[in-house]
């Protein structure tokens, strides 16, 4: 069975809620100035090498503090994630109230675009470059 | 189609599908036109065991989801460090079923 509208929307909603809770927890830790050693990354725990998206929490926290360049330094993926986490709930609410499936159609279309070689290869290169940068920074 | 051919197909490819789907696949293959046999015979399916191995090793990077064709979910896993590590663990248990579902989708495209 292909990914249905409701299944995708529930999945996205749950991930956004988890994302907001995660940011909230880390933000309170940041304000209280206690040491932040919550890490959930399996790769980092197992191999001690940061994964491509390590540092995105710190990146989002930097944006919340208003420090854009620091956020870029931590991890550019954090910015993408913050954009997604802001836009997706609004989009889902729009689709829900107007009984549409524009997000599902957008999701399927972007999946198709991502599978094209001219998009996939730069994307993979970006992730790899970011990963190498992460290891170099020693996040 | 010939029952013997269908049984041969089931024997070689049965492991790529959910057990409850096999009977249904057999029925629809028997009702299928003989001319489609050559296409059906050459179909390549994804092995659930391979995707489990990939999921165990590189699940945090979403490679398992990319492999079975769920590009969107793969990107989601990649960007969020395997869904904060939780989704990656959940997928160890889901990925074999998901692979079989994908195989079924692939076959169904030909059966219709």
Tab-separated table of N, CA and C in Angstrom, chain A residues 33-86:
chain	number	residue	atom	x	y	z
A	33	UNK	N	21.592	27.127	31.864
A	33	UNK	CA	23.053	27.026	31.843
A	33	UNK	C	23.617	25.744	32.425
A	34	UNK	N	22.772	24.705	32.471
A	34	UNK	CA	23.337	23.443	32.952
A	34	UNK	C	24.067	22.769	31.791
A	35	UNK	N	24.900	21.825	32.120
A	35	UNK	CA	25.710	21.223	31.067
A	35	UNK	C	24.808	20.381	30.158
A	36	UNK	N	25.027	20.500	28.859
A	36	UNK	CA	24.179	19.785	27.907
A	36	UNK	C	24.918	18.552	27.417
A	37	UNK	N	24.575	17.424	27.977
A	37	UNK	CA	25.214	16.219	27.438
A	37	UNK	C	24.178	15.184	27.007
A	38	UNK	N	22.959	15.675	26.652
A	38	UNK	CA	22.008	14.734	26.072
A	38	UNK	C	22.422	14.516	24.622
A	39	UNK	N	22.723	13.292	24.264
A	39	UNK	CA	23.018	13.001	22.869
A	39	UNK	C	22.249	11.769	22.476
A	40	UNK	N	21.559	11.813	21.340
A	40	UNK	CA	20.777	10.651	20.952
A	40	UNK	C	21.357	9.974	19.726
A	41	UNK	N	22.417	10.576	19.162
A	41	UNK	CA	22.924	10.045	17.903
A	41	UNK	C	23.610	8.690	18.119
A	42	UNK	N	23.076	7.668	17.465
A	42	UNK	CA	23.638	6.323	17.638
A	42	UNK	C	25.062	6.274	17.092
A	43	UNK	N	25.264	6.869	15.901
A	43	UNK	CA	26.582	6.821	15.259
A	43	UNK	C	27.638	7.432	16.167
A	44	UNK	N	27.287	8.575	16.785
A	44	UNK	CA	28.278	9.252	17.621
A	44	UNK	C	28.582	8.436	18.871
A	45	UNK	N	27.560	7.793	19.426
A	45	UNK	CA	27.795	6.994	20.627
A	45	UNK	C	28.627	5.755	20.318
A	46	UNK	N	28.388	5.184	19.132
A	46	UNK	CA	29.077	3.931	18.806
A	46	UNK	C	30.500	4.197	18.318
A	47	UNK	N	30.638	5.144	17.383
A	47	UNK	CA	31.937	5.306	16.728
A	47	UNK	C	32.707	6.541	17.180
A	48	UNK	N	32.043	7.433	17.952
A	48	UNK	CA	32.680	8.681	18.379
A	48	UNK	C	32.917	9.658	17.225
A	49	UNK	N	32.362	9.340	16.047
A	49	UNK	CA	32.457	10.248	14.897
A	49	UNK	C	31.078	10.882	14.712
A	50	UNK	N	30.993	12.203	14.544
A	50	UNK	CA	29.677	12.812	14.355
A	50	UNK	C	29.029	12.399	13.043
A	51	UNK	N	27.703	12.322	13.032
A	51	UNK	CA	26.989	11.969	11.803
A	51	UNK	C	26.680	13.247	11.013
A	52	UNK	N	26.185	13.151	9.770
A	52	UNK	CA	25.990	14.353	8.954
A	52	UNK	C	25.064	15.385	9.595
A	53	UNK	N	24.137	14.929	10.427
A	53	UNK	CA	23.200	15.910	10.978
A	53	UNK	C	23.479	16.238	12.432
A	54	UNK	N	24.630	15.784	12.955
A	54	UNK	CA	24.993	16.165	14.322
A	54	UNK	C	25.193	17.678	14.365
A	55	UNK	N	24.718	18.307	15.429
A	55	UNK	CA	24.900	19.750	15.563
A	55	UNK	C	23.704	20.540	15.107
A	56	UNK	N	22.679	19.872	14.560
A	56	UNK	CA	21.534	20.657	14.082
A	56	UNK	C	20.722	21.225	15.245
A	57	UNK	N	20.698	20.510	16.383
A	57	UNK	CA	20.017	21.075	17.555
A	57	UNK	C	20.701	22.369	17.983
A	58	UNK	N	22.043	22.320	18.076
A	58	UNK	CA	22.793	23.514	18.463
A	58	UNK	C	22.574	24.630	17.446
A	59	UNK	N	22.459	24.235	16.156
A	59	UNK	CA	22.240	25.220	15.105
A	59	UNK	C	20.902	25.928	15.293
A	60	UNK	N	19.843	25.138	15.598
A	60	UNK	CA	18.513	25.734	15.792
A	60	UNK	C	18.524	26.629	17.031
A	61	UNK	N	19.192	26.180	18.091
A	61	UNK	CA	19.265	26.991	19.310
A	61	UNK	C	19.964	28.317	19.026
A	62	UNK	N	20.989	28.280	18.132
A	62	UNK	CA	21.685	29.517	17.790
A	62	UNK	C	20.755	30.480	17.059
A	63	UNK	N	19.893	29.936	16.185
A	63	UNK	CA	18.936	30.807	15.492
A	63	UNK	C	17.993	31.431	16.516
A	64	UNK	N	17.550	30.621	17.489
A	64	UNK	CA	16.632	31.135	18.507
A	64	UNK	C	17.297	32.249	19.314
A	65	UNK	N	18.639	32.150	19.461
A	65	UNK	CA	19.350	33.220	20.159
A	65	UNK	C	19.587	34.412	19.236
A	66	UNK	N	19.317	34.212	17.934
A	66	UNK	CA	19.480	35.308	16.983
A	66	UNK	C	20.844	35.351	16.339
A	67	UNK	N	21.587	34.265	16.457
A	67	UNK	CA	22.942	34.260	15.925
A	67	UNK	C	23.019	33.390	14.667
A	68	UNK	N	22.808	34.035	13.509
A	68	UNK	CA	22.692	33.257	12.276
A	68	UNK	C	24.012	32.618	11.855
A	69	UNK	N	25.129	33.357	11.980
A	69	UNK	CA	26.403	32.820	11.488
A	69	UNK	C	26.848	31.632	12.345
A	70	UNK	N	26.561	31.736	13.668
A	70	UNK	CA	26.907	30.613	14.537
A	70	UNK	C	26.084	29.384	14.157
A	71	UNK	N	24.818	29.620	13.792
A	71	UNK	CA	23.950	28.507	13.401
A	71	UNK	C	24.475	27.832	12.142
A	72	UNK	N	24.965	28.652	11.191
A	72	UNK	CA	25.544	28.074	9.972
A	72	UNK	C	26.799	27.285	10.301
A	73	UNK	N	27.572	27.798	11.274
A	73	UNK	CA	28.802	27.101	11.655
A	73	UNK	C	28.483	25.736	12.253
A	74	UNK	N	27.477	25.673	13.145
A	74	UNK	CA	27.158	24.382	13.766
A	74	UNK	C	26.726	23.373	12.731
A	75	UNK	N	25.675	23.716	11.975
A	75	UNK	CA	25.221	22.799	10.917
A	75	UNK	C	24.154	23.460	10.049
A	76	UNK	N	24.399	23.598	8.743
A	76	UNK	CA	23.399	24.212	7.861
A	76	UNK	C	22.083	23.433	7.821
A	77	UNK	N	22.168	22.106	8.106
A	77	UNK	CA	20.953	21.293	8.082
A	77	UNK	C	19.947	21.778	9.118
A	78	UNK	N	20.461	22.346	10.229
A	78	UNK	CA	19.569	22.869	11.259
A	78	UNK	C	18.598	23.886	10.701
A	79	UNK	N	19.086	24.754	9.795
A	79	UNK	CA	18.215	25.772	9.200
A	79	UNK	C	17.105	25.129	8.371
A	80	UNK	N	17.500	24.108	7.571
A	80	UNK	CA	16.500	23.408	6.757
A	80	UNK	C	15.443	22.798	7.667
A	81	UNK	N	15.921	22.149	8.743
A	81	UNK	CA	14.984	21.492	9.653
A	81	UNK	C	14.037	22.506	10.292
A	82	UNK	N	14.591	23.663	10.696
A	82	UNK	CA	13.754	24.686	11.323
A	82	UNK	C	12.682	25.161	10.341
A	83	UNK	N	13.074	25.351	9.078
A	83	UNK	CA	12.105	25.753	8.048
A	83	UNK	C	11.000	24.709	7.928
A	84	UNK	N	11.413	23.425	7.856
A	84	UNK	CA	10.431	22.346	7.698
A	84	UNK	C	9.472	22.329	8.891
A	85	UNK	N	10.067	22.441	10.088
A	85	UNK	CA	9.259	22.292	11.294
A	85	UNK	C	8.292	23.466	11.453
A	86	UNK	N	8.611	24.625	10.826
A	86	UNK	CA	7.683	25.761	10.889
A	86	UNK	C	6.612	25.633	9.807
